[in-house]
PDB file of C-alpha atoms and ligand atoms in Angstrom:
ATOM      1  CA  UNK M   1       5.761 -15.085 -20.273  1.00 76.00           C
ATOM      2  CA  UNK M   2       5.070 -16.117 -16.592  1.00 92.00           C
ATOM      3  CA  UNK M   3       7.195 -14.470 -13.933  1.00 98.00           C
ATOM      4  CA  UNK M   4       7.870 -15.391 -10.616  1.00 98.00           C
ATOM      5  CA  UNK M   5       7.498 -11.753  -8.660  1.00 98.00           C
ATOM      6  CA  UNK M   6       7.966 -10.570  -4.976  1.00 99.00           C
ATOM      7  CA  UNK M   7       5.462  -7.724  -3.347  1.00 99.00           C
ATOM      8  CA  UNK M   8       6.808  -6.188   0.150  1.00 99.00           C
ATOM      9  CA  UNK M   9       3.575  -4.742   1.544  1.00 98.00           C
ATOM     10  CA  UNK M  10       1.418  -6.980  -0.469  1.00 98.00           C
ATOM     11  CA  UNK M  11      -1.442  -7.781   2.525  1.00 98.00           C
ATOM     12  CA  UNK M  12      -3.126  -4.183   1.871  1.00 98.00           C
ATOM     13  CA  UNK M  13      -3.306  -1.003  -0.748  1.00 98.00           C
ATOM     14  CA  UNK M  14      -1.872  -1.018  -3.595  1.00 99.00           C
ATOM     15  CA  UNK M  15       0.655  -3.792  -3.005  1.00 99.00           C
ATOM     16  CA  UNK M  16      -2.545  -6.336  -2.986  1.00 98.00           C
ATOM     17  CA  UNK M  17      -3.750  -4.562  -5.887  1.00 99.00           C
ATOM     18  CA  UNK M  18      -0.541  -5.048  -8.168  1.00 99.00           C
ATOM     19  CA  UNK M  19      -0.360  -8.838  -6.473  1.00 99.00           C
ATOM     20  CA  UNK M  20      -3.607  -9.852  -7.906  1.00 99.00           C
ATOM     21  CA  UNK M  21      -2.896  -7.497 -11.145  1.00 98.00           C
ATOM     22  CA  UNK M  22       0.164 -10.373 -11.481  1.00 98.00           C
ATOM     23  CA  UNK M  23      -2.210 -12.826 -10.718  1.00 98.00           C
ATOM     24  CA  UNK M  24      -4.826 -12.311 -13.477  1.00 98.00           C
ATOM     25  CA  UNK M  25      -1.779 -12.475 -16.258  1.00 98.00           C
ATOM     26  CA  UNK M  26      -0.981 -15.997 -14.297  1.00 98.00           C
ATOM     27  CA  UNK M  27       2.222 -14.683 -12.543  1.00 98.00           C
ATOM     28  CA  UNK M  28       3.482 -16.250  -9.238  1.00 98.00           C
ATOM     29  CA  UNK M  29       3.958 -13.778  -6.257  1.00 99.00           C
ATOM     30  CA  UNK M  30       4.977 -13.556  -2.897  1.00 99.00           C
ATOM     31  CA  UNK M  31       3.057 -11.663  -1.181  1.00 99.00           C
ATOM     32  CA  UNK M  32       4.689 -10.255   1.832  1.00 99.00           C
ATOM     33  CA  UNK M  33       3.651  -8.601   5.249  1.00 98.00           C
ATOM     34  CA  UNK M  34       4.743  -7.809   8.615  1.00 98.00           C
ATOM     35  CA  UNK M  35       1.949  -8.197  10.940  1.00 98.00           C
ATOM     36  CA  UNK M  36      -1.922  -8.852   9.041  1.00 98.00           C
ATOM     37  CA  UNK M  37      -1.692 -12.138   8.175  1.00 98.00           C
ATOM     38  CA  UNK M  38      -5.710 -12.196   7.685  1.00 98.00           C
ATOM     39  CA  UNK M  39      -4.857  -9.641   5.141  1.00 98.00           C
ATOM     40  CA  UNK M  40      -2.347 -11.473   3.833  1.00 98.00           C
ATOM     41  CA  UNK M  41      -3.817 -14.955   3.474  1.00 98.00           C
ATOM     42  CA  UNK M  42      -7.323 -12.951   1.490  1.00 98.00           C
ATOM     43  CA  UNK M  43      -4.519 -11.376  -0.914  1.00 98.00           C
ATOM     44  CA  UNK M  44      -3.206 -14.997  -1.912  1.00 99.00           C
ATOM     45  CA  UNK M  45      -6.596 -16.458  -2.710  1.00 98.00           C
ATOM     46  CA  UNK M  46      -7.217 -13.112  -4.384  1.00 99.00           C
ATOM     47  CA  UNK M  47      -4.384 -13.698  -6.678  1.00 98.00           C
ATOM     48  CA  UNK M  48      -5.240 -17.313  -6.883  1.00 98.00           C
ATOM     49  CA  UNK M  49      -8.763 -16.727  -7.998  1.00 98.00           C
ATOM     50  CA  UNK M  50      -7.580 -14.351 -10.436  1.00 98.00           C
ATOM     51  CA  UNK M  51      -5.582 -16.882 -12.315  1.00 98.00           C
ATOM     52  CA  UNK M  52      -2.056 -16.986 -10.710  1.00 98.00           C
ATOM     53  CA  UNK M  53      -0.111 -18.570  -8.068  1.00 98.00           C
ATOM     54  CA  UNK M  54       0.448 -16.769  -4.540  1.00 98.00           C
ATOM     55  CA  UNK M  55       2.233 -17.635  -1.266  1.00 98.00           C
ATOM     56  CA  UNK M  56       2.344 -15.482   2.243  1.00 98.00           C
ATOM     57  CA  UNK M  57       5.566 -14.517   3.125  1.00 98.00           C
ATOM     58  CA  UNK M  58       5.955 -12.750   6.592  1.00 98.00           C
ATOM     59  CA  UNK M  59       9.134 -10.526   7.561  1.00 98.00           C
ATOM     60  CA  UNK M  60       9.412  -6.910   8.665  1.00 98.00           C
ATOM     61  CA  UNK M  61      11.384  -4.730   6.138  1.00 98.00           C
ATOM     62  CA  UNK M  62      13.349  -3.358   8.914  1.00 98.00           C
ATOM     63  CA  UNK M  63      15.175  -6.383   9.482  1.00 98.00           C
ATOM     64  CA  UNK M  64      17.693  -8.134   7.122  1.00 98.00           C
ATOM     65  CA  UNK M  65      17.340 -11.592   8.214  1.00 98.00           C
ATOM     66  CA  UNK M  66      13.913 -11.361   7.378  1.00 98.00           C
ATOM     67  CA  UNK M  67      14.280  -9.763   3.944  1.00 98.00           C
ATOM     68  CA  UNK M  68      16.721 -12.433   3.334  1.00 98.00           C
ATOM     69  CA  UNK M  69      13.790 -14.941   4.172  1.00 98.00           C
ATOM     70  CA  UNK M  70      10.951 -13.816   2.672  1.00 98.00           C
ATOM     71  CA  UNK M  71      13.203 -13.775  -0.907  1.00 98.00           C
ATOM     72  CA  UNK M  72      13.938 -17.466   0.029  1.00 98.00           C
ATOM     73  CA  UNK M  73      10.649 -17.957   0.682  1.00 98.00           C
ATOM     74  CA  UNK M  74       9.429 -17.028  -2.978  1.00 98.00           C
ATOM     75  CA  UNK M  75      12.394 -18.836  -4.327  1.00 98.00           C
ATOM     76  CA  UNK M  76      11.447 -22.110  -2.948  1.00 98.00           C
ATOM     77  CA  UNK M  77       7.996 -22.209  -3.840  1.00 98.00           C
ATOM     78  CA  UNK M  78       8.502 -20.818  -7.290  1.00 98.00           C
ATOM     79  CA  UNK M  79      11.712 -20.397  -8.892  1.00 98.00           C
ATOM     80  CA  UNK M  80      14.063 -17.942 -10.028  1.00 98.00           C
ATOM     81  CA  UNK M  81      12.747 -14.273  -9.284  1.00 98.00           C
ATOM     82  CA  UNK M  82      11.900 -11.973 -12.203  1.00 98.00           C
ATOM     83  CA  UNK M  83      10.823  -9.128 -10.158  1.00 98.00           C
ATOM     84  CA  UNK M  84      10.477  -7.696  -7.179  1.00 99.00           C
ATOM     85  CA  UNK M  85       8.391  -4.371  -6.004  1.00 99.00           C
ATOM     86  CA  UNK M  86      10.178  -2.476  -3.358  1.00 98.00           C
ATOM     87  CA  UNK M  87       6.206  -1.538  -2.070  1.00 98.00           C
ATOM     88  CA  UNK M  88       6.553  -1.488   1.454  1.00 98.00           C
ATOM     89  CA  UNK M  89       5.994   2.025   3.423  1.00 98.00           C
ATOM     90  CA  UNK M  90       4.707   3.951   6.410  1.00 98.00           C
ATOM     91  CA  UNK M  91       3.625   6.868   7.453  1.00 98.00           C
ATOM     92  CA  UNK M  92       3.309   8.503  10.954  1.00 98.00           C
ATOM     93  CA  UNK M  93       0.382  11.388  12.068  1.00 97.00           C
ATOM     94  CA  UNK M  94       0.981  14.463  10.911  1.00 96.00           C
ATOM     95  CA  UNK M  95       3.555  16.978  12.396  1.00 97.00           C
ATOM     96  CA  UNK M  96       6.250  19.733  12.164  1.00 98.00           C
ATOM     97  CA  UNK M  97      10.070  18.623  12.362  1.00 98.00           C
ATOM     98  CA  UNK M  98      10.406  20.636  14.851  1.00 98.00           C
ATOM     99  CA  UNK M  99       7.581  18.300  16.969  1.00 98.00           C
ATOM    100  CA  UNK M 100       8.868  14.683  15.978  1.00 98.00           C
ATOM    101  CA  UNK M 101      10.922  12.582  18.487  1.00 98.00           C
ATOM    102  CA  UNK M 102      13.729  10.488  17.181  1.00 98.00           C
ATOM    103  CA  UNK M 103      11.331   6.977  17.261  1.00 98.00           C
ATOM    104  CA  UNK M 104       9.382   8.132  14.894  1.00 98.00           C
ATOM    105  CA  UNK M 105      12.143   9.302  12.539  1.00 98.00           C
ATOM    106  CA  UNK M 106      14.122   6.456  13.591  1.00 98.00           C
ATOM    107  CA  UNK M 107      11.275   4.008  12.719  1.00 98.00           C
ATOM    108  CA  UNK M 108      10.525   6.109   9.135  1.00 98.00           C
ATOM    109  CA  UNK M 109      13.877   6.035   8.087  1.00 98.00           C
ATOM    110  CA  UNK M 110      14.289   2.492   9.389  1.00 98.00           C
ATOM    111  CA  UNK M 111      11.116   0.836   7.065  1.00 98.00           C
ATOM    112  CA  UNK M 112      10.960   3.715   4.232  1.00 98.00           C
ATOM    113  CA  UNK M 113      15.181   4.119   3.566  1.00 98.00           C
ATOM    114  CA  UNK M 114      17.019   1.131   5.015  1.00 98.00           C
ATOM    115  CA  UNK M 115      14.269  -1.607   3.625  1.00 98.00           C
ATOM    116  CA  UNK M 116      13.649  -0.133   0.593  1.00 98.00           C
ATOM    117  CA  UNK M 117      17.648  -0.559   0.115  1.00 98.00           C
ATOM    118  CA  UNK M 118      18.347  -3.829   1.523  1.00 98.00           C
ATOM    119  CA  UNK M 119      15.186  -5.401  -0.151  1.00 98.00           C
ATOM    120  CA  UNK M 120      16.932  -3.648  -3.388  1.00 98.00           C
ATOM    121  CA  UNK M 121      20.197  -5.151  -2.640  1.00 98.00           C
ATOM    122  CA  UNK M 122      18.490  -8.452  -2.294  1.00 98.00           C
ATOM    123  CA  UNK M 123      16.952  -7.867  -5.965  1.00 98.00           C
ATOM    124  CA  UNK M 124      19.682  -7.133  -7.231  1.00 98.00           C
ATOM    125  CA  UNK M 125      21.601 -10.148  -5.706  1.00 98.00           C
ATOM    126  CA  UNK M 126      19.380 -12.392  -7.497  1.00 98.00           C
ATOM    127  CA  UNK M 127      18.161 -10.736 -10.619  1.00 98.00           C
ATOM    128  CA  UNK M 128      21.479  -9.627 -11.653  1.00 98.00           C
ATOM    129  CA  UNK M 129      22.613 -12.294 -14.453  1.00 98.00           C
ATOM    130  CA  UNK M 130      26.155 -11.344 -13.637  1.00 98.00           C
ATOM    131  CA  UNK M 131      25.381 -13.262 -10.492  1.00 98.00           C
ATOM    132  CA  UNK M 132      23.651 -16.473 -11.886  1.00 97.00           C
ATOM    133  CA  UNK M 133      20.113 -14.406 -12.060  1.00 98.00           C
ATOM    134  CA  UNK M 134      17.800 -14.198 -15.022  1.00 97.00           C
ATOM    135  CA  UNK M 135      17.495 -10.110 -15.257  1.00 98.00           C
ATOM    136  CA  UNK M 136      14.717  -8.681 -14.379  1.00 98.00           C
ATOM    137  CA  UNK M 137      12.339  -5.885 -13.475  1.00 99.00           C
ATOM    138  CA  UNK M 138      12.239  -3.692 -10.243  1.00 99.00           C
ATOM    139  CA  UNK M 139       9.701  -1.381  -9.124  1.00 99.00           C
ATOM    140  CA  UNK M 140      10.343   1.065  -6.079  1.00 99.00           C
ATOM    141  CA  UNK M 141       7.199   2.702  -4.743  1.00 99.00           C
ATOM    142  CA  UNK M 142       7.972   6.199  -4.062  1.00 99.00           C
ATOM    143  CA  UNK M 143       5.842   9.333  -3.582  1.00 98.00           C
ATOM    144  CA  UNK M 144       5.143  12.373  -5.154  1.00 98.00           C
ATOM    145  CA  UNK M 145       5.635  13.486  -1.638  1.00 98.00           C
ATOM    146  CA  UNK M 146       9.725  13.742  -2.497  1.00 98.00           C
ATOM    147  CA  UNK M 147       9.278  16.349  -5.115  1.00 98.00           C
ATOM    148  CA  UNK M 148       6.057  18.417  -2.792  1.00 98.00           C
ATOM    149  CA  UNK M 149       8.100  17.782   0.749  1.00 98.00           C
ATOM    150  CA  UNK M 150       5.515  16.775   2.914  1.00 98.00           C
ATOM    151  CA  UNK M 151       5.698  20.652   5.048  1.00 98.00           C
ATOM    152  CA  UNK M 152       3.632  20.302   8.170  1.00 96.00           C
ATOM    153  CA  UNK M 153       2.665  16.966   7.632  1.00 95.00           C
ATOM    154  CA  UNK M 154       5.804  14.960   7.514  1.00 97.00           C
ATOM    155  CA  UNK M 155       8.915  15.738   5.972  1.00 98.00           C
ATOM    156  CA  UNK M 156      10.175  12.519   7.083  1.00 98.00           C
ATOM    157  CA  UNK M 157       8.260  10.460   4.915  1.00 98.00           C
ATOM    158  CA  UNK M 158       9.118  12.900   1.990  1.00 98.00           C
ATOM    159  CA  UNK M 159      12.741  12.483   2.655  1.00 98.00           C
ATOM    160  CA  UNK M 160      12.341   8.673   2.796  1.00 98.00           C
ATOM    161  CA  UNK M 161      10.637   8.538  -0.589  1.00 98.00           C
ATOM    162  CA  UNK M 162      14.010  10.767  -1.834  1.00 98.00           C
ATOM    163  CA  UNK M 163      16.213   8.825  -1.126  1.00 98.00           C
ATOM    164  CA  UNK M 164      13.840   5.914  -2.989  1.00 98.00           C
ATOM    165  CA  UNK M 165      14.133   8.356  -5.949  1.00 99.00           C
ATOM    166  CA  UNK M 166      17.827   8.625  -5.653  1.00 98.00           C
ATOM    167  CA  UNK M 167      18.352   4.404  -5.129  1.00 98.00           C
ATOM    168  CA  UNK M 168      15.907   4.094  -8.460  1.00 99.00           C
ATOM    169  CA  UNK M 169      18.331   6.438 -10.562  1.00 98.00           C
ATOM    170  CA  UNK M 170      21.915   4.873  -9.477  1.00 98.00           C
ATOM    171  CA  UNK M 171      20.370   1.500  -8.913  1.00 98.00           C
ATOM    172  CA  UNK M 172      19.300   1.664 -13.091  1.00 99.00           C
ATOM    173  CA  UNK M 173      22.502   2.596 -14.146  1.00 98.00           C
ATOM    174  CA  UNK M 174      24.554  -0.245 -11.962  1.00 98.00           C
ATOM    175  CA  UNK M 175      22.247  -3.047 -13.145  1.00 98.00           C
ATOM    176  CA  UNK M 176      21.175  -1.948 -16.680  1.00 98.00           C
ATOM    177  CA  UNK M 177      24.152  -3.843 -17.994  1.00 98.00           C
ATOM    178  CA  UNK M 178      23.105  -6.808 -15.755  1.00 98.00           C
ATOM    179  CA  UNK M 179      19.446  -7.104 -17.351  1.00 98.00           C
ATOM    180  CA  UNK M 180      17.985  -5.825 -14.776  1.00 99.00           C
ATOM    181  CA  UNK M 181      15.626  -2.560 -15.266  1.00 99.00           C
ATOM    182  CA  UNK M 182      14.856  -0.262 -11.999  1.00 99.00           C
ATOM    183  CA  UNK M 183      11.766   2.432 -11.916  1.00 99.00           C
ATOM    184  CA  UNK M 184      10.064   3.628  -9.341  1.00 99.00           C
ATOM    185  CA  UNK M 185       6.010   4.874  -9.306  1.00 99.00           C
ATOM    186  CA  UNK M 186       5.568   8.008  -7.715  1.00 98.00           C
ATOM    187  CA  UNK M 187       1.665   7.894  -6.362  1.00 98.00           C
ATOM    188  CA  UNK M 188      -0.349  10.942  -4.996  1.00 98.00           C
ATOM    189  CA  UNK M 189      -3.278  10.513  -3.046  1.00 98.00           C
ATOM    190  CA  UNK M 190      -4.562   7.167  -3.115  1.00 98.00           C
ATOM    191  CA  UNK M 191      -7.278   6.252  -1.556  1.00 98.00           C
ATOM    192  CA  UNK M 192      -5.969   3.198   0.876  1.00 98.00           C
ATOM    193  CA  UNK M 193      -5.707   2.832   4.603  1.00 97.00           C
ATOM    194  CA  UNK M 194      -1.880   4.405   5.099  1.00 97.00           C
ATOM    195  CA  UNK M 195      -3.868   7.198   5.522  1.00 96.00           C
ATOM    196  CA  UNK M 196      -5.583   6.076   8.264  1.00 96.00           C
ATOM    197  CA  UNK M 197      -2.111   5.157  10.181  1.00 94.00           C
ATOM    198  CA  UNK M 198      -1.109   8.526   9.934  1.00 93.00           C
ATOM    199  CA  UNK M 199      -4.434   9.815  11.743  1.00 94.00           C
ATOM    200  CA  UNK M 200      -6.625  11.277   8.574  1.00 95.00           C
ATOM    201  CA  UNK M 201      -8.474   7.926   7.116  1.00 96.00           C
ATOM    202  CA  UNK M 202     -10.094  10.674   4.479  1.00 96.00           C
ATOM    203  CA  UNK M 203      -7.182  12.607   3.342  1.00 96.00           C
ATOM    204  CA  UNK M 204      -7.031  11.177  -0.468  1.00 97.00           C
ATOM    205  CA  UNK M 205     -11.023  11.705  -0.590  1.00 96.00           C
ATOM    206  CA  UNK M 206     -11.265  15.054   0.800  1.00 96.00           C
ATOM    207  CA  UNK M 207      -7.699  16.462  -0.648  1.00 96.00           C
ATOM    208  CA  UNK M 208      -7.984  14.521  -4.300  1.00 97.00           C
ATOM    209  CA  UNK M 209     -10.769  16.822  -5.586  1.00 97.00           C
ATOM    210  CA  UNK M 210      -7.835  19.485  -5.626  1.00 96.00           C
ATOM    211  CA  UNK M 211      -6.182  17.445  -8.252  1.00 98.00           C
ATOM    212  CA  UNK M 212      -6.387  18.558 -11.887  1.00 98.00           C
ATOM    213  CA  UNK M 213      -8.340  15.270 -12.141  1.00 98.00           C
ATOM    214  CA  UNK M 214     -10.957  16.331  -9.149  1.00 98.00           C
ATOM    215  CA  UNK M 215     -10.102  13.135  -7.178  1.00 98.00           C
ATOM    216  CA  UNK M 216      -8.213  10.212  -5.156  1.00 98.00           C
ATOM    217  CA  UNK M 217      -6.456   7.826  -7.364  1.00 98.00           C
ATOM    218  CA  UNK M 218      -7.293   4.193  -6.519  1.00 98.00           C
ATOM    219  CA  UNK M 219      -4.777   1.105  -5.366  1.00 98.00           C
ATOM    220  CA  UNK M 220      -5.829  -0.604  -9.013  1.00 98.00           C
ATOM    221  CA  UNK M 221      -4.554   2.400 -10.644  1.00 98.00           C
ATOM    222  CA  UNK M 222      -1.277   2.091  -9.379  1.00 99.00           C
ATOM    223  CA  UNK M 223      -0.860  -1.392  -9.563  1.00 99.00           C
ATOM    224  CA  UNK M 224      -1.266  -1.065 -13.564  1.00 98.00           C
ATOM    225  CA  UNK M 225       1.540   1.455 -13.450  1.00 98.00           C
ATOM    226  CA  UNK M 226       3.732  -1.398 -11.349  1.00 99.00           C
ATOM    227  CA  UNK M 227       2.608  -4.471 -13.338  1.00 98.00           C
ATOM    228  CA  UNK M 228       3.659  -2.404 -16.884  1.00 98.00           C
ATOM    229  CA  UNK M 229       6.960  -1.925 -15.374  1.00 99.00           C
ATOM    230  CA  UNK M 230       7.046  -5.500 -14.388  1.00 98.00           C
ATOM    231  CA  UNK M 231       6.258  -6.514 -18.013  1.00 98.00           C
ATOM    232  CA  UNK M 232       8.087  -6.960 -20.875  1.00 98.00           C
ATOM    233  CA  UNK M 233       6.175  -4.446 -22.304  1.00 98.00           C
ATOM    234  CA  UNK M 234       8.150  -1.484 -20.576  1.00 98.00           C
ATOM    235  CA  UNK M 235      11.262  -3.317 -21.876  1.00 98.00           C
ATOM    236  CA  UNK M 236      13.426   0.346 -22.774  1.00 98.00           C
ATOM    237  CA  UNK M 237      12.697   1.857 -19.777  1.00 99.00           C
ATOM    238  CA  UNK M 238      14.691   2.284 -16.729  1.00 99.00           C
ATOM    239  CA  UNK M 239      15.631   4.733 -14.604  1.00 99.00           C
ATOM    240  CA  UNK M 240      12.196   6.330 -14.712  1.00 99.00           C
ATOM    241  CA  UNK M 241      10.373   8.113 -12.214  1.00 98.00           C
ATOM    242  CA  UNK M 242       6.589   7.535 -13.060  1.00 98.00           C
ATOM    243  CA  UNK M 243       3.989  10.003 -11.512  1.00 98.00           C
ATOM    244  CA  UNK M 244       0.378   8.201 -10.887  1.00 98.00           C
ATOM    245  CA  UNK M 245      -0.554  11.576  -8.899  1.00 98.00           C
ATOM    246  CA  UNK M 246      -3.631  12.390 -11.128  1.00 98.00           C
ATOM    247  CA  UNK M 247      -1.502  15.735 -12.213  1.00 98.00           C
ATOM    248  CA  UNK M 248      -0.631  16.765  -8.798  1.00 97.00           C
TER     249      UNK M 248
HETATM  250  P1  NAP S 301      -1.215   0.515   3.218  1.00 95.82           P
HETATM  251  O1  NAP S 301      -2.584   0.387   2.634  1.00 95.82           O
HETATM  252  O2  NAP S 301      -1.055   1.094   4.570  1.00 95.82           O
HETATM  253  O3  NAP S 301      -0.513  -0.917   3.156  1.00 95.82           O
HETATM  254  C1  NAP S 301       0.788  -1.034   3.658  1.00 95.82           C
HETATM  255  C2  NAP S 301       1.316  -2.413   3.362  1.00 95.82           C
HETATM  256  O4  NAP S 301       2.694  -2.437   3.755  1.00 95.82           O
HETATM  257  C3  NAP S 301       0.628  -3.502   4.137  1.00 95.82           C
HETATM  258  O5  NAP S 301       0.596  -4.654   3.345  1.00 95.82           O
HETATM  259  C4  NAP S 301       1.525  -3.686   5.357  1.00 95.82           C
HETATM  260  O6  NAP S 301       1.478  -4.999   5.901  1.00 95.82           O
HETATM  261  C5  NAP S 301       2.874  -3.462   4.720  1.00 95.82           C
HETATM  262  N1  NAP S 301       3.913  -3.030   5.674  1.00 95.82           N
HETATM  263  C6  NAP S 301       3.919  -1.954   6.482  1.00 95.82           C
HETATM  264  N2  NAP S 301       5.066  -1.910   7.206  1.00 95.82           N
HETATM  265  C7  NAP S 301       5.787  -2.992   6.815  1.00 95.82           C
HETATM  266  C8  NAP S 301       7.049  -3.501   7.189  1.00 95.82           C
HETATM  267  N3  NAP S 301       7.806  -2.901   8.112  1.00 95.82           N
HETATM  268  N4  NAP S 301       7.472  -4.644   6.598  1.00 95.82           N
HETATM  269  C9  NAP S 301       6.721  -5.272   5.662  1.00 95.82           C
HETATM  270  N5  NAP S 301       5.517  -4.840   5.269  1.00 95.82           N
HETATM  271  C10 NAP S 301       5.066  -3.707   5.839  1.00 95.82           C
HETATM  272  O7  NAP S 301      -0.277   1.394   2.262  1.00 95.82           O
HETATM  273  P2  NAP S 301      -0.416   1.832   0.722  1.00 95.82           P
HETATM  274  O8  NAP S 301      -1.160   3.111   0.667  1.00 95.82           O
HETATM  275  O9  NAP S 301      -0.846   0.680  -0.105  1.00 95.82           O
HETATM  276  O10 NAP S 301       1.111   2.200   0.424  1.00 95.82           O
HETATM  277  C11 NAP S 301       1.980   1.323  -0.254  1.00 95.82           C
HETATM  278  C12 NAP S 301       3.188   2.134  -0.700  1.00 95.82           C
HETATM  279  O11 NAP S 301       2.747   3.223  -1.507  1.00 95.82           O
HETATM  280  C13 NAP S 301       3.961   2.767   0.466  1.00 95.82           C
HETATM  281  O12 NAP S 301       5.350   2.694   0.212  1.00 95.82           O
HETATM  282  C14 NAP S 301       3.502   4.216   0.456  1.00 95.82           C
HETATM  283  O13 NAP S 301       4.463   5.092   0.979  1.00 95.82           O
HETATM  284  C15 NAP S 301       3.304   4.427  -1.039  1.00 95.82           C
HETATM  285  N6  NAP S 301       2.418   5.551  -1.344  1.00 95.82           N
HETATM  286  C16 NAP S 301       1.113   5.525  -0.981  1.00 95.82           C
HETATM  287  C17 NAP S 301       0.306   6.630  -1.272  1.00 95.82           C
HETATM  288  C18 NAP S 301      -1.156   6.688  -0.887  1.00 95.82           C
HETATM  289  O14 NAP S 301      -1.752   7.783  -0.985  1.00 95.82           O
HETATM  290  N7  NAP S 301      -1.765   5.601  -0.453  1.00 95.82           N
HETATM  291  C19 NAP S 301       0.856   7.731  -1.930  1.00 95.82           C
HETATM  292  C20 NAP S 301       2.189   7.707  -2.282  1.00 95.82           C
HETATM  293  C21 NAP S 301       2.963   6.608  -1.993  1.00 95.82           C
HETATM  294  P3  NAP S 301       0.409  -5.419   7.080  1.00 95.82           P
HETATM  295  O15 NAP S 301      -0.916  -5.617   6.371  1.00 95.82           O
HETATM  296  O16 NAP S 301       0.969  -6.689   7.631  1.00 95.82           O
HETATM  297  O17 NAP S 301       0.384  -4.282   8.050  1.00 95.82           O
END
């Protein structure tokens, strides 16, 4: 069945990879992102040329307003949502607590936390069929960071990606009756330019080999986690937390 699916994060990583993932099974996505609207615009004709339908949607995940737009947005060009991947994140170079100023934790907490719940909230707004929606699928992407804790590198970002754990769990168990289903994917080190924000653009390369399987995992590799939970193929699950950490 065709859905009609939102991607925060969708210009880069492994938001573009699930985008055009939805794309090649002829899905329509928006394909949201804050300020690389080059990146953006290649994602769309990336999903177009791989069989589906794609429109840019710009809006920080910090900001409701803009949330509440870029669900409009999707709406308007294609219909009713059927999903929605919470995919958005940061991260900041590493550093002790102890070292990190109250911007960064501010801005962290601010993207990671509040988005990740108000983009939820607007999921569930419209999925929910208690509220005129058709049910639905969503996807949080989390971390394995929240169950290592991110010591000396950012503990920040690990609590962030708890408290994305924690909003998958209750989240599941408020909508579930509503036909809604809510997972999240857990990644470990993938090899996409986050790393690069937070000052070590070789970090899934050089720390991957440590994995039981000896390397990075790749954006792809994620996105077929995301798109399965998407599907109606992952129809009894919910409330899952999926690890895509090669082992880790
Ligand atoms: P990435 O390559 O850095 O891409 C980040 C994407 O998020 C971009 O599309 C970016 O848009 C968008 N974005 C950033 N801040 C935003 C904001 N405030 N509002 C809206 N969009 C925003 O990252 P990635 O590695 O694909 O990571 C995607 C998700 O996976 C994140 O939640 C991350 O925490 C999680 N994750 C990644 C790894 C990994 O090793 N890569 C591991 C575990 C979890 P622009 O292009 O406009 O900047």
């Amino acid at each position: 069945m065709s859905k009609v699916i939102l991607i925060t994060g969708a210009s880069r990583g492994i938001g573009r990879s699930a985008a055009i993932l939805a794309g090649a099974r002829g899905w329509s996505v928006g394909v949201n992102y804050t300020s690389n609207r080059a990146a953006a615009q290649e994602t769309v004709a990336a999903v177009q040329a791989a069989g589906g339908a794609a429109v840019a949607v710009h809006g920080d995940v910090s900001d409701e307003s803009a949330i509440i737009a870029m669900f409009d947005s999707t709406e308007q060009a294609f219909g009713k949502l059927d999903g929605v991947v919470n995919n958005a994140g940061i991260v900041a170079p590493g550093s002790r607590l102890a070292d990190m100023d109250v911007a960064r934790v501010k801005r962290m907490f601010d993207v990671n936390v509040l988005g990740a719940y108000l983009c939820a909230r607007e999921a569930a707004r419209r999925l929910s069929t208690a509220r005129g929606g058709r049910g639905g699928s969503l996807v949080n992407v989390s971390s394995i960071a929240s169950r290592l804790g991110g010591a000396g590198e950012y503990v920040d970002y690990a609590g962030s990606k708890g408290a994305m754990d924690s909003l998958t769990l209750g989240l599941a168990r408020e909508l579930g009756p509503e036909g809604v289903r809510v997972n999240a994917v857990r990644p470990g080190l993938i090899d996409t330019e986050i790393h690069a924000s937070g000052g070590k653009p070789d970090r899934a390369q050089v720390l991957g080999t440590s994995t039981p399987l000896g390397r990075a995992g790749t954006a792809d590799e994620v996105a077929e986690s995301i798109v399965w939970l998407l599907s109606d193929a992952s129809s009894y699950v919910t409330a899952a937390l999926l690890d895509v950490s090669g082992g880790r």
